[in-house]
Short mmCIF file of C-alpha atoms and ligand atoms in Angstrom, two decimals:
data_model
loop_
_atom_site.label_atom_id
_atom_site.label_comp_id
_atom_site.label_asym_id
_atom_site.label_seq_id
_atom_site.Cartn_x
_atom_site.Cartn_y
_atom_site.Cartn_z
CA MET A 1 -0.06 -0.17 0.11
CA SER A 2 1.47 3.49 -1.03
CA ALA A 3 2.10 6.08 1.95
CA GLU A 4 -1.23 8.03 -0.04
CA GLN A 5 -3.23 5.06 0.55
CA THR A 6 -2.58 4.76 4.29
CA GLN A 7 -4.15 8.34 5.31
CA PHE A 8 -7.65 9.02 5.29
CA ASP A 9 -10.28 11.65 6.43
CA VAL A 10 -12.39 8.59 8.41
CA VAL A 11 -12.14 5.16 8.93
CA ILE A 12 -15.19 2.93 9.33
CA VAL A 13 -15.55 -0.51 10.60
CA GLY A 14 -18.08 -2.61 9.44
CA THR A 15 -20.82 -2.51 6.65
CA GLY A 16 -23.71 -3.29 8.70
CA PHE A 17 -26.46 -1.26 9.62
CA ALA A 18 -24.66 1.11 12.08
CA GLY A 19 -21.52 1.74 9.44
CA SER A 20 -23.65 2.26 6.48
CA PHE A 21 -26.41 4.70 7.42
CA PHE A 22 -23.35 6.34 9.47
CA LEU A 23 -21.45 6.09 5.90
CA MET A 24 -24.98 7.95 3.89
CA ARG A 25 -25.02 10.76 6.19
CA TYR A 26 -21.21 11.26 6.90
CA LEU A 27 -21.10 11.60 2.65
CA GLU A 28 -24.02 14.04 2.71
CA HIS A 29 -21.96 15.88 4.92
CA ALA A 30 -18.64 16.06 3.52
CA ASP A 31 -16.92 17.93 1.02
CA PRO A 32 -16.21 16.30 -2.17
CA THR A 33 -12.49 15.65 -1.80
CA ALA A 34 -13.31 13.75 1.37
CA ARG A 35 -11.52 10.20 1.74
CA VAL A 36 -13.18 7.21 3.14
CA LEU A 37 -11.97 4.04 4.01
CA VAL A 38 -14.49 1.10 5.43
CA LEU A 39 -13.22 -2.10 6.52
CA GLU A 40 -15.71 -5.15 6.63
CA ARG A 41 -14.27 -8.66 8.04
CA GLY A 42 -16.16 -10.69 5.99
CA GLY A 43 -16.06 -11.32 1.94
CA ALA A 44 -19.05 -9.63 -0.36
CA ASP A 45 -21.38 -12.99 0.15
CA PRO A 46 -24.25 -11.93 -3.01
CA LYS A 47 -27.35 -12.90 -2.56
CA PRO A 48 -26.93 -15.44 -5.75
CA TRP A 49 -24.13 -17.11 -3.23
CA GLN A 50 -26.36 -17.04 -0.21
CA LEU A 51 -29.24 -18.56 -1.74
CA GLU A 52 -27.07 -21.26 -3.52
CA GLN A 53 -25.39 -22.05 -0.11
CA ARG A 54 -28.08 -21.54 2.30
CA ARG A 55 -26.34 -19.30 4.18
CA THR A 56 -25.46 -15.57 4.38
CA SER A 57 -22.10 -15.35 5.57
CA SER A 58 -19.14 -17.15 4.24
CA LEU A 59 -17.32 -16.84 7.50
CA ALA A 60 -18.67 -19.47 9.86
CA PRO A 61 -19.49 -18.28 13.93
CA GLU A 62 -16.95 -20.44 14.97
CA ASP A 63 -14.87 -18.44 12.75
CA VAL A 64 -15.44 -14.93 14.52
CA PHE A 65 -16.51 -16.19 17.93
CA VAL A 66 -16.48 -18.68 20.69
CA ASN A 67 -19.56 -19.44 22.86
CA LEU A 68 -19.19 -20.04 26.26
CA THR A 69 -22.73 -20.64 26.77
CA PRO A 70 -24.15 -22.49 23.69
CA GLU A 71 -27.78 -22.46 24.86
CA LYS A 72 -27.72 -18.76 24.43
CA GLU A 73 -27.77 -18.27 20.88
CA TRP A 74 -26.09 -15.04 19.58
CA LEU A 75 -26.80 -14.76 15.75
CA THR A 76 -23.95 -12.59 13.51
CA SER A 77 -23.27 -12.79 9.95
CA PRO A 78 -19.99 -10.91 9.09
CA GLY A 79 -19.90 -9.89 5.52
CA PHE A 80 -21.11 -6.77 3.43
CA GLY A 81 -24.40 -5.69 4.77
CA GLY A 82 -23.29 -7.06 8.27
CA ASN A 83 -26.63 -8.44 9.81
CA SER A 84 -28.93 -6.78 7.28
CA LYS A 85 -27.84 -10.23 5.32
CA CYS A 86 -29.85 -12.56 8.13
CA TRP A 87 -32.33 -9.66 10.45
CA TRP A 88 -36.06 -10.44 9.92
CA GLY A 89 -37.13 -6.99 8.81
CA GLY A 90 -38.57 -6.15 12.10
CA ALA A 91 -38.43 -2.56 12.30
CA THR A 92 -40.29 -1.10 15.05
CA ARG A 93 -39.32 2.00 16.91
CA MET A 94 -38.88 1.81 20.77
CA MET A 95 -41.21 3.89 22.53
CA PRO A 96 -40.56 7.05 24.59
CA GLY A 97 -40.89 5.17 27.82
CA ASP A 98 -37.41 3.19 26.94
CA PHE A 99 -35.40 5.96 27.09
CA GLU A 100 -36.95 7.29 30.52
CA LEU A 101 -36.98 3.91 32.21
CA HIS A 102 -35.56 5.07 35.30
CA SER A 103 -36.70 8.45 35.78
CA ARG A 104 -40.24 7.42 35.02
CA TYR A 105 -40.27 4.00 36.34
CA GLY A 106 -37.72 4.19 38.91
CA VAL A 107 -35.75 1.20 37.15
CA GLY A 108 -32.43 0.67 35.29
CA SER A 109 -31.24 3.70 33.81
CA ASP A 110 -31.92 6.26 31.27
CA TRP A 111 -30.39 6.85 27.86
CA PRO A 112 -29.05 9.80 27.46
CA LEU A 113 -31.08 11.22 25.10
CA ARG A 114 -34.71 11.14 24.45
CA TYR A 115 -37.43 9.94 22.29
CA ASP A 116 -37.72 13.41 20.35
CA ASP A 117 -34.44 13.41 19.66
CA LEU A 118 -34.28 10.09 17.60
CA GLU A 119 -37.45 11.19 15.80
CA GLN A 120 -36.46 13.14 12.65
CA HIS A 121 -33.61 10.15 12.19
CA TYR A 122 -36.18 7.48 12.54
CA GLY A 123 -38.73 9.07 9.82
CA VAL A 124 -34.88 9.03 7.39
CA VAL A 125 -34.58 6.00 8.39
CA GLU A 126 -37.65 4.39 7.76
CA THR A 127 -37.81 6.03 4.03
CA VAL A 128 -34.34 4.17 3.08
CA MET A 129 -35.69 1.03 4.34
CA ALA A 130 -39.32 1.21 2.67
CA VAL A 131 -40.52 0.34 5.85
CA SER A 132 -44.39 -1.11 5.68
CA GLY A 133 -46.83 0.57 8.61
CA PRO A 134 -49.97 1.35 9.61
CA PRO A 135 -51.66 5.32 9.47
CA ASP A 136 -51.86 4.81 13.50
CA SER A 137 -49.28 3.90 15.75
CA PRO A 138 -48.31 3.66 19.57
CA MET A 139 -45.69 6.39 19.41
CA PRO A 140 -45.85 10.13 18.27
CA ARG A 141 -44.75 10.14 14.63
CA SER A 142 -44.08 13.19 12.11
CA ARG A 143 -44.44 11.18 9.06
CA PRO A 144 -46.63 8.34 7.63
CA PHE A 145 -44.93 5.31 6.58
CA PRO A 146 -43.40 4.48 3.49
CA LEU A 147 -45.26 1.63 2.35
CA PRO A 148 -48.90 0.61 3.36
CA PRO A 149 -49.29 -2.15 6.04
CA HIS A 150 -49.25 -5.33 5.10
CA ARG A 151 -52.62 -7.44 5.96
CA MET A 152 -53.08 -8.85 9.23
CA SER A 153 -53.91 -12.38 9.89
CA ASP A 154 -57.56 -13.04 11.66
CA PRO A 155 -56.79 -13.36 15.09
CA ASP A 156 -54.43 -10.13 14.91
CA ALA A 157 -57.69 -8.45 13.02
CA LEU A 158 -59.83 -9.73 16.20
CA LEU A 159 -56.99 -8.39 18.54
CA LYS A 160 -56.98 -5.02 16.26
CA LYS A 161 -60.88 -4.69 16.70
CA HIS A 162 -61.26 -5.40 20.52
CA PHE A 163 -57.90 -3.67 21.31
CA PRO A 164 -57.72 -0.57 19.14
CA ASP A 165 -55.41 1.14 21.06
CA GLY A 166 -53.35 -1.89 21.76
CA TRP A 167 -52.73 -3.65 19.15
CA PHE A 168 -51.14 -2.53 15.37
CA HIS A 169 -49.84 -4.16 11.85
CA PRO A 170 -46.09 -4.54 12.34
CA ALA A 171 -43.89 -1.64 11.14
CA THR A 172 -41.34 -3.68 9.15
CA ALA A 173 -39.04 -3.28 6.00
CA ARG A 174 -40.42 -6.22 4.85
CA ALA A 175 -42.28 -4.90 1.78
CA SER A 176 -45.73 -4.92 1.59
CA VAL A 177 -45.72 -3.64 -2.25
CA PRO A 178 -43.04 -3.77 -4.74
CA THR A 179 -40.31 -1.33 -4.67
CA PRO A 180 -37.55 -0.52 -7.29
CA THR A 181 -35.57 -2.82 -5.69
CA ARG A 182 -37.20 -5.70 -3.92
CA ALA A 183 -40.30 -7.91 -4.75
CA ALA A 184 -43.66 -7.86 -2.25
CA CYS A 185 -43.00 -10.07 0.32
CA CYS A 186 -44.85 -13.34 -0.11
CA ALA A 187 -44.95 -14.71 3.65
CA SER A 188 -43.02 -17.71 2.77
CA GLY A 189 -41.61 -17.26 6.64
CA ILE A 190 -37.79 -17.85 5.81
CA CYS A 191 -36.99 -14.35 6.36
CA GLU A 192 -33.22 -14.83 7.40
CA LEU A 193 -32.72 -15.70 3.85
CA CYS A 194 -35.57 -14.16 1.78
CA PRO A 195 -35.82 -15.76 -1.39
CA VAL A 196 -37.28 -12.71 -3.14
CA ASP A 197 -35.19 -10.01 -1.47
CA ALA A 198 -38.40 -8.28 -0.19
CA LYS A 199 -36.78 -7.06 2.99
CA PHE A 200 -34.84 -4.15 2.97
CA THR A 201 -30.67 -5.44 3.29
CA ILE A 202 -27.41 -2.99 2.97
CA GLN A 203 -27.13 -4.92 -0.39
CA ASN A 204 -30.91 -4.10 -1.64
CA GLY A 205 -31.45 -0.67 -0.24
CA LEU A 206 -28.09 1.18 0.78
CA SER A 207 -25.33 0.07 -1.39
CA ALA A 208 -24.79 3.50 -2.99
CA PRO A 209 -22.52 5.08 -0.79
CA TYR A 210 -20.05 2.04 -1.52
CA GLN A 211 -20.12 3.04 -4.71
CA ASP A 212 -19.04 7.08 -4.06
CA PRO A 213 -15.34 7.55 -5.37
CA ARG A 214 -14.81 9.17 -2.25
CA VAL A 215 -15.21 5.28 -0.55
CA THR A 216 -12.63 2.71 -0.62
CA LEU A 217 -14.26 -0.54 0.67
CA ARG A 218 -12.08 -3.37 1.63
CA LEU A 219 -13.59 -6.70 1.96
CA HIS A 220 -11.73 -9.29 4.21
CA ALA A 221 -9.94 -6.90 6.48
CA GLU A 222 -9.37 -7.69 9.81
CA VAL A 223 -9.05 -5.14 12.21
CA GLU A 224 -6.20 -5.82 14.94
CA ALA A 225 -5.95 -3.09 17.14
CA LEU A 226 -6.27 0.84 17.20
CA GLU A 227 -3.37 2.57 18.42
CA THR A 228 -3.85 5.40 20.62
CA ALA A 229 -1.33 8.64 21.13
CA GLY A 230 -2.08 11.69 22.67
CA GLY A 231 -5.18 11.18 24.37
CA ALA A 232 -6.09 10.54 20.73
CA VAL A 233 -6.50 7.33 18.39
CA SER A 234 -3.74 7.75 16.01
CA ALA A 235 -3.81 4.90 13.53
CA LEU A 236 -5.52 1.53 12.89
CA ARG A 237 -3.84 -1.89 12.10
CA TYR A 238 -5.35 -4.83 10.33
CA THR A 239 -4.76 -7.38 8.12
CA SER A 240 -5.61 -8.10 4.46
CA GLY A 241 -4.89 -10.98 2.17
CA GLY A 242 -2.18 -12.13 4.57
CA ARG A 243 -0.86 -8.49 5.22
CA ASN A 244 -0.58 -6.90 7.48
CA GLU A 245 -1.74 -2.75 6.62
CA ARG A 246 -1.79 0.02 9.10
CA VAL A 247 -3.81 3.41 8.26
CA GLN A 248 -4.27 6.61 9.70
CA ALA A 249 -7.35 9.19 9.83
CA PRO A 250 -8.27 12.17 12.19
CA LEU A 251 -11.32 10.25 12.85
CA PHE A 252 -12.15 6.50 13.54
CA VAL A 253 -15.79 5.18 13.92
CA LEU A 254 -16.57 1.24 14.99
CA GLY A 255 -19.84 -0.16 13.61
CA ALA A 256 -18.89 -3.68 13.89
CA SER A 257 -21.41 -4.56 16.65
CA ALA A 258 -21.96 -5.45 20.07
CA LEU A 259 -19.91 -8.63 19.83
CA PHE A 260 -16.94 -6.94 18.15
CA ASN A 261 -16.90 -3.30 19.02
CA PRO A 262 -15.68 -4.43 22.30
CA HIS A 263 -13.61 -6.96 20.97
CA ILE A 264 -11.54 -4.46 18.89
CA LEU A 265 -11.50 -1.96 22.23
CA LEU A 266 -10.30 -4.87 24.55
CA ARG A 267 -7.77 -5.62 21.88
CA SER A 268 -6.14 -1.92 21.78
CA GLY A 269 -6.10 -2.39 25.70
CA ILE A 270 -8.92 1.10 25.77
CA ALA A 271 -10.10 0.02 28.93
CA HIS A 272 -13.24 0.72 30.97
CA PRO A 273 -14.70 -1.17 33.53
CA LEU A 274 -17.64 -1.77 31.57
CA LEU A 275 -16.15 -2.79 28.60
CA GLY A 276 -17.10 -5.76 27.42
CA LYS A 277 -20.08 -6.26 30.20
CA ARG A 278 -23.84 -5.91 30.05
CA LEU A 279 -23.96 -8.06 27.32
CA HIS A 280 -28.10 -8.68 26.73
CA GLU A 281 -31.07 -8.80 24.23
CA GLN A 282 -34.51 -9.29 24.79
CA MET A 283 -36.08 -12.32 27.06
CA SER A 284 -38.74 -14.24 24.82
CA ILE A 285 -41.15 -16.71 25.24
CA ASP A 286 -43.05 -18.24 22.55
CA VAL A 287 -46.83 -19.21 22.89
CA CYS A 288 -48.92 -21.33 21.08
CA LEU A 289 -52.55 -21.29 21.17
CA ASP A 290 -55.44 -23.08 19.89
CA LEU A 291 -58.43 -20.97 18.80
CA GLY A 292 -62.28 -22.31 18.32
CA GLY A 293 -62.99 -21.64 14.68
CA VAL A 294 -60.63 -18.74 13.55
CA LYS A 295 -58.31 -19.49 11.38
CA SER A 296 -54.39 -18.37 11.62
CA TYR A 297 -51.78 -17.76 8.81
CA ASN A 298 -53.27 -15.90 6.54
CA GLY A 299 -51.61 -12.61 6.56
CA SER A 300 -49.11 -11.25 4.21
CA SER A 301 -46.01 -11.42 5.89
CA MET A 302 -44.15 -13.47 8.54
CA ILE A 303 -45.05 -11.00 11.49
CA SER A 304 -48.86 -10.23 11.09
CA GLY A 305 -49.84 -7.83 14.22
CA ASN A 306 -47.69 -6.48 17.34
CA GLY A 307 -48.89 -6.15 20.63
CA TYR A 308 -48.38 -3.39 22.79
CA LEU A 309 -51.06 -3.79 25.60
CA PHE A 310 -48.62 -5.00 28.39
CA TYR A 311 -45.90 -2.19 27.07
CA GLU A 312 -45.91 1.02 28.38
CA GLY A 313 -47.20 1.97 31.92
CA GLU A 314 -46.70 2.24 35.52
CA HIS A 315 -46.06 -1.91 35.48
CA ARG A 316 -42.85 -1.03 34.52
CA ARG A 317 -41.84 -0.65 37.82
CA GLU A 318 -42.19 -3.93 39.15
CA HIS A 319 -41.45 -5.85 36.01
CA ALA A 320 -40.11 -5.88 32.29
CA ALA A 321 -42.42 -4.53 29.63
CA CYS A 322 -43.18 -7.14 26.81
CA LEU A 323 -43.81 -6.66 22.87
CA ILE A 324 -46.42 -9.19 21.40
CA GLU A 325 -45.20 -10.75 18.08
CA THR A 326 -47.61 -13.24 15.68
CA TRP A 327 -45.69 -15.62 13.89
CA ASN A 328 -47.72 -15.82 10.14
CA SER A 329 -46.06 -19.03 9.55
CA PRO A 330 -47.41 -22.40 10.58
CA PHE A 331 -43.23 -23.69 9.92
CA ALA A 332 -42.32 -21.08 12.15
CA TYR A 333 -42.12 -23.60 15.71
CA GLN A 334 -42.09 -27.02 13.46
CA SER A 335 -45.18 -29.37 14.79
CA ALA A 336 -46.17 -27.18 17.34
CA SER A 337 -47.95 -24.82 14.78
CA LEU A 338 -50.56 -26.80 13.36
CA ARG A 339 -53.22 -28.90 14.43
CA MET A 340 -54.15 -32.46 13.69
CA GLU A 341 -57.65 -32.14 13.58
CA ARG A 342 -59.23 -33.00 10.32
CA GLY A 343 -60.24 -29.35 8.86
CA ARG A 344 -58.66 -27.35 12.09
CA TRP A 345 -55.17 -27.83 11.22
CA ASN A 346 -54.45 -23.42 11.25
CA GLU A 347 -57.09 -23.48 14.07
CA ARG A 348 -54.20 -22.11 16.10
CA THR A 349 -51.71 -18.92 16.71
CA CYS A 350 -48.15 -18.93 17.89
CA MET A 351 -46.56 -15.78 19.01
CA ARG A 352 -43.76 -14.18 21.03
CA PHE A 353 -43.45 -12.41 24.05
CA MET A 354 -40.62 -10.14 23.78
CA PHE A 355 -39.81 -8.70 27.44
CA ASP A 356 -36.73 -5.68 27.75
CA GLU A 357 -33.83 -5.96 30.15
CA LEU A 358 -31.70 -4.70 32.95
CA PRO A 359 -28.36 -5.45 31.49
CA ARG A 360 -26.09 -7.77 34.27
CA GLU A 361 -22.74 -7.16 34.50
CA ASP A 362 -21.54 -10.58 34.20
CA ASN A 363 -22.92 -11.63 30.55
CA THR A 364 -19.99 -10.62 29.03
CA VAL A 365 -18.23 -10.73 25.84
CA GLY A 366 -14.12 -10.88 26.04
CA ILE A 367 -11.08 -12.05 24.49
CA TYR A 368 -10.51 -15.51 23.97
CA GLY A 369 -7.25 -16.68 25.85
CA PRO A 370 -5.58 -18.84 22.59
CA ASN A 371 -6.67 -16.86 20.05
CA PRO A 372 -7.12 -13.60 20.49
CA ARG A 373 -8.77 -13.02 16.75
CA LEU A 374 -12.13 -14.59 18.83
CA ALA A 375 -14.76 -12.93 20.79
CA VAL A 376 -15.59 -15.08 23.83
CA THR A 377 -19.20 -14.78 25.01
CA GLN A 378 -20.35 -16.08 28.15
CA PHE A 379 -24.31 -15.90 29.55
CA ARG A 380 -25.15 -15.82 33.14
CA GLY A 381 -28.71 -15.35 33.10
CA TYR A 382 -31.51 -12.77 32.54
CA SER A 383 -32.50 -10.23 35.29
CA ASP A 384 -35.34 -11.27 37.96
CA TYR A 385 -36.82 -7.75 36.00
CA ALA A 386 -37.12 -9.93 32.83
CA GLN A 387 -37.91 -12.57 34.92
CA ARG A 388 -41.16 -11.17 36.80
CA GLY A 389 -42.65 -10.19 33.26
CA VAL A 390 -42.38 -13.67 31.81
CA ASP A 391 -43.98 -14.96 34.75
CA LEU A 392 -47.02 -12.84 33.81
CA VAL A 393 -47.49 -14.51 30.24
CA PRO A 394 -50.15 -16.63 31.51
CA GLN A 395 -52.53 -13.80 32.88
CA MET A 396 -51.28 -11.76 29.30
CA VAL A 397 -52.88 -14.83 27.23
CA GLY A 398 -56.14 -14.51 29.62
CA LYS A 399 -56.35 -10.69 28.49
CA LEU A 400 -55.92 -11.87 25.18
CA SER A 401 -58.69 -14.52 25.57
CA ALA A 402 -61.14 -11.47 25.71
CA ALA A 403 -60.80 -11.21 21.70
CA LEU A 404 -59.22 -14.55 20.67
CA PRO A 405 -61.43 -17.70 21.39
CA ILE A 406 -58.58 -19.41 23.37
CA GLU A 407 -59.35 -23.24 23.53
CA ARG A 408 -56.23 -23.65 25.45
CA ILE A 409 -52.48 -22.93 25.56
CA VAL A 410 -50.18 -25.96 23.66
CA SER A 411 -47.25 -24.73 24.35
CA THR A 412 -45.22 -22.28 25.88
CA SER A 413 -40.89 -22.02 25.97
CA LEU A 414 -38.04 -19.98 26.38
CA GLY A 415 -36.43 -18.52 23.35
CA ASP A 416 -33.00 -19.12 22.89
CA THR A 417 -32.94 -15.99 21.06
CA THR A 418 -34.34 -12.89 19.47
CA ALA A 419 -31.01 -12.42 17.22
CA HIS A 420 -30.42 -8.80 18.69
CA ILE A 421 -26.72 -8.28 20.24
CA GLN A 422 -26.79 -4.91 22.92
CA GLY A 423 -25.06 -3.19 25.31
CA THR A 424 -21.34 -3.74 25.28
CA VAL A 425 -19.98 -0.33 25.12
CA VAL A 426 -23.19 1.40 27.03
CA MET A 427 -23.62 5.45 26.62
CA GLY A 428 -23.99 7.93 29.26
CA GLU A 429 -23.28 11.28 30.19
CA ASP A 430 -20.69 10.39 33.11
CA PRO A 431 -17.43 8.49 32.05
CA ALA A 432 -17.34 7.01 35.03
CA THR A 433 -20.63 4.53 34.46
CA SER A 434 -20.40 4.94 30.59
CA ILE A 435 -18.02 4.58 27.93
CA VAL A 436 -19.59 6.69 25.20
CA ASP A 437 -21.86 9.62 25.15
CA ARG A 438 -24.66 10.45 24.07
CA HIS A 439 -23.78 10.94 20.35
CA LEU A 440 -21.60 7.67 20.86
CA VAL A 441 -18.39 9.95 20.92
CA HIS A 442 -16.07 7.80 23.07
CA HIS A 443 -15.57 9.66 26.34
CA GLN A 444 -11.55 9.30 26.52
CA TYR A 445 -10.53 9.03 22.95
CA ARG A 446 -12.71 11.98 21.19
CA ASN A 447 -11.94 10.94 17.87
CA LEU A 448 -13.35 7.61 18.20
CA LEU A 449 -16.90 6.96 17.65
CA VAL A 450 -18.33 3.57 18.90
CA LEU A 451 -21.69 2.77 16.65
CA GLY A 452 -24.73 0.29 16.99
CA ALA A 453 -26.29 -1.74 19.38
CA SER A 454 -23.77 -2.00 21.86
CA ALA A 455 -24.50 1.63 22.97
CA PHE A 456 -27.86 0.24 24.43
CA PRO A 457 -27.78 1.03 28.14
CA THR A 458 -30.99 -1.21 28.12
CA ALA A 459 -32.95 -3.47 26.11
CA THR A 460 -36.38 -2.51 25.48
CA PRO A 461 -38.49 -4.98 23.99
CA ALA A 462 -38.73 -3.39 20.29
CA TYR A 463 -36.66 -4.49 17.77
CA PRO A 464 -33.17 -2.32 17.97
CA THR A 465 -32.75 -2.12 14.30
CA VAL A 466 -34.55 1.28 13.18
CA THR A 467 -32.93 2.74 16.56
CA VAL A 468 -29.25 1.80 16.05
CA SER A 469 -29.95 3.21 12.23
CA ALA A 470 -30.98 6.40 13.54
CA LEU A 471 -28.23 6.45 16.02
CA SER A 472 -25.98 6.26 13.59
CA LEU A 473 -27.49 9.49 11.25
CA TRP A 474 -28.14 11.12 15.10
CA ALA A 475 -23.99 10.72 15.47
CA ALA A 476 -22.97 11.67 11.70
CA ASP A 477 -24.85 15.04 12.21
CA HIS A 478 -23.91 16.20 15.34
CA LEU A 479 -20.05 15.30 14.02
CA PHE A 480 -20.70 17.63 11.47
CA ALA A 481 -22.37 20.24 13.14
CA SER A 482 -20.12 20.16 16.42
CA ALA A 483 -16.83 20.97 13.55
CA ALA A 484 -18.71 23.82 11.67
S1 SF4 B 501 -41.73 -13.95 4.56
FE1 SF4 B 501 -40.59 -14.63 3.05
S2 SF4 B 501 -40.86 -13.21 1.31
FE2 SF4 B 501 -41.42 -12.02 3.33
S3 SF4 B 501 -39.31 -11.36 3.89
FE3 SF4 B 501 -39.80 -13.46 5.06
S4 SF4 B 501 -38.63 -14.54 3.57
FE4 SF4 B 501 -38.97 -12.62 2.39
#
């Protein structure tokens, strides 16, 4: 690499939601001569390859991390587009109370920003993702969804009729109508690898910034460490194609997920008492219910309804809040999804109840001793706060029975993952109790941003993706506003 190629204006690590939305907004602000280097650990893994191989990444999980608690699954998909390749398209915003858990309800911790700070950014993200959603909403919105809502299933329609302010069409990046780059969702229910490209991914919806002549994208580039000098990050070392590389820039941005952001910082010796701790996601319970005379699985997408009945409210003082999703696929729960009685096979509905979480410091990601290239996760358990919410699932089902002819609870089971990884480089106002500030700038190294769900102080029941993306826009805007 020539001397000229080792100097950039910004180096971004990661091409998933966090890095790509930051890059989009950075390029909008930056001048025409800006030089941006983006490093991605995985390969291009184009969609035809994914479909042929029936997987989303050419790197296996064991190539990048070691899970010391295999019963607790963490899903990650290295490669261009990151976890946008394997996500399921859930695009719910967080609720205002999620940002103010402590000041409203006296539990957990507040986020160092408010819902209103992100509202406009949420709108931009939804536009880029072409999110489908209803005209009504459980949270304040300043603009309609870009795409019309999906069709609810019959059980969802009954729930909506009975609980008009508690049940909603899902906000989802699974297209309800065709877009210029995506087909309409056909409710096949295998969204991890959508066969018709109906869900938004970085590849089908946000690849343009990577074609910008100011941007150099380097695939198969594995970050070794950040170097620091004089209270700033001065350089980044990485390997690519068997070669050791070193680049310098006035700004470094980590967008490598809540598994690998802390791993890079730990390898760099950038310490903090909380670094790598509070690894978390929602606690989830899967419930299948037999219905009398109501047919299921006739919505137009994988998730056909979201229940907010047990989300916001004073109960959050005592136990975790809950977001419910109705699964619209008879294959989602294998044999538990269908009834055996003749003519009644789809008189059953399966739902996931997702509870927010107060992160525990003993759930961690660290460095794997024998091989520092691998992150290592350890999960000791969920909080009592989440468990108290889960314990109330039977009562919640009882409330749903006011709208649904529930004959019996067929099964309940603890979910092994909600496919969200959060909370290992926490944000906050106080450098003693947080690692990055409200704009995701590292408290100590002010030319270092750490993006993504690693900054989440608490889990919240909502899906994290549009919040991750909105935070990247918020961070990029602040960067340029503070430099002006
Ligand atoms: S339900 Fe099927 S078509 Fe729709 S996003 Fe999921 S995989 Fe794609």
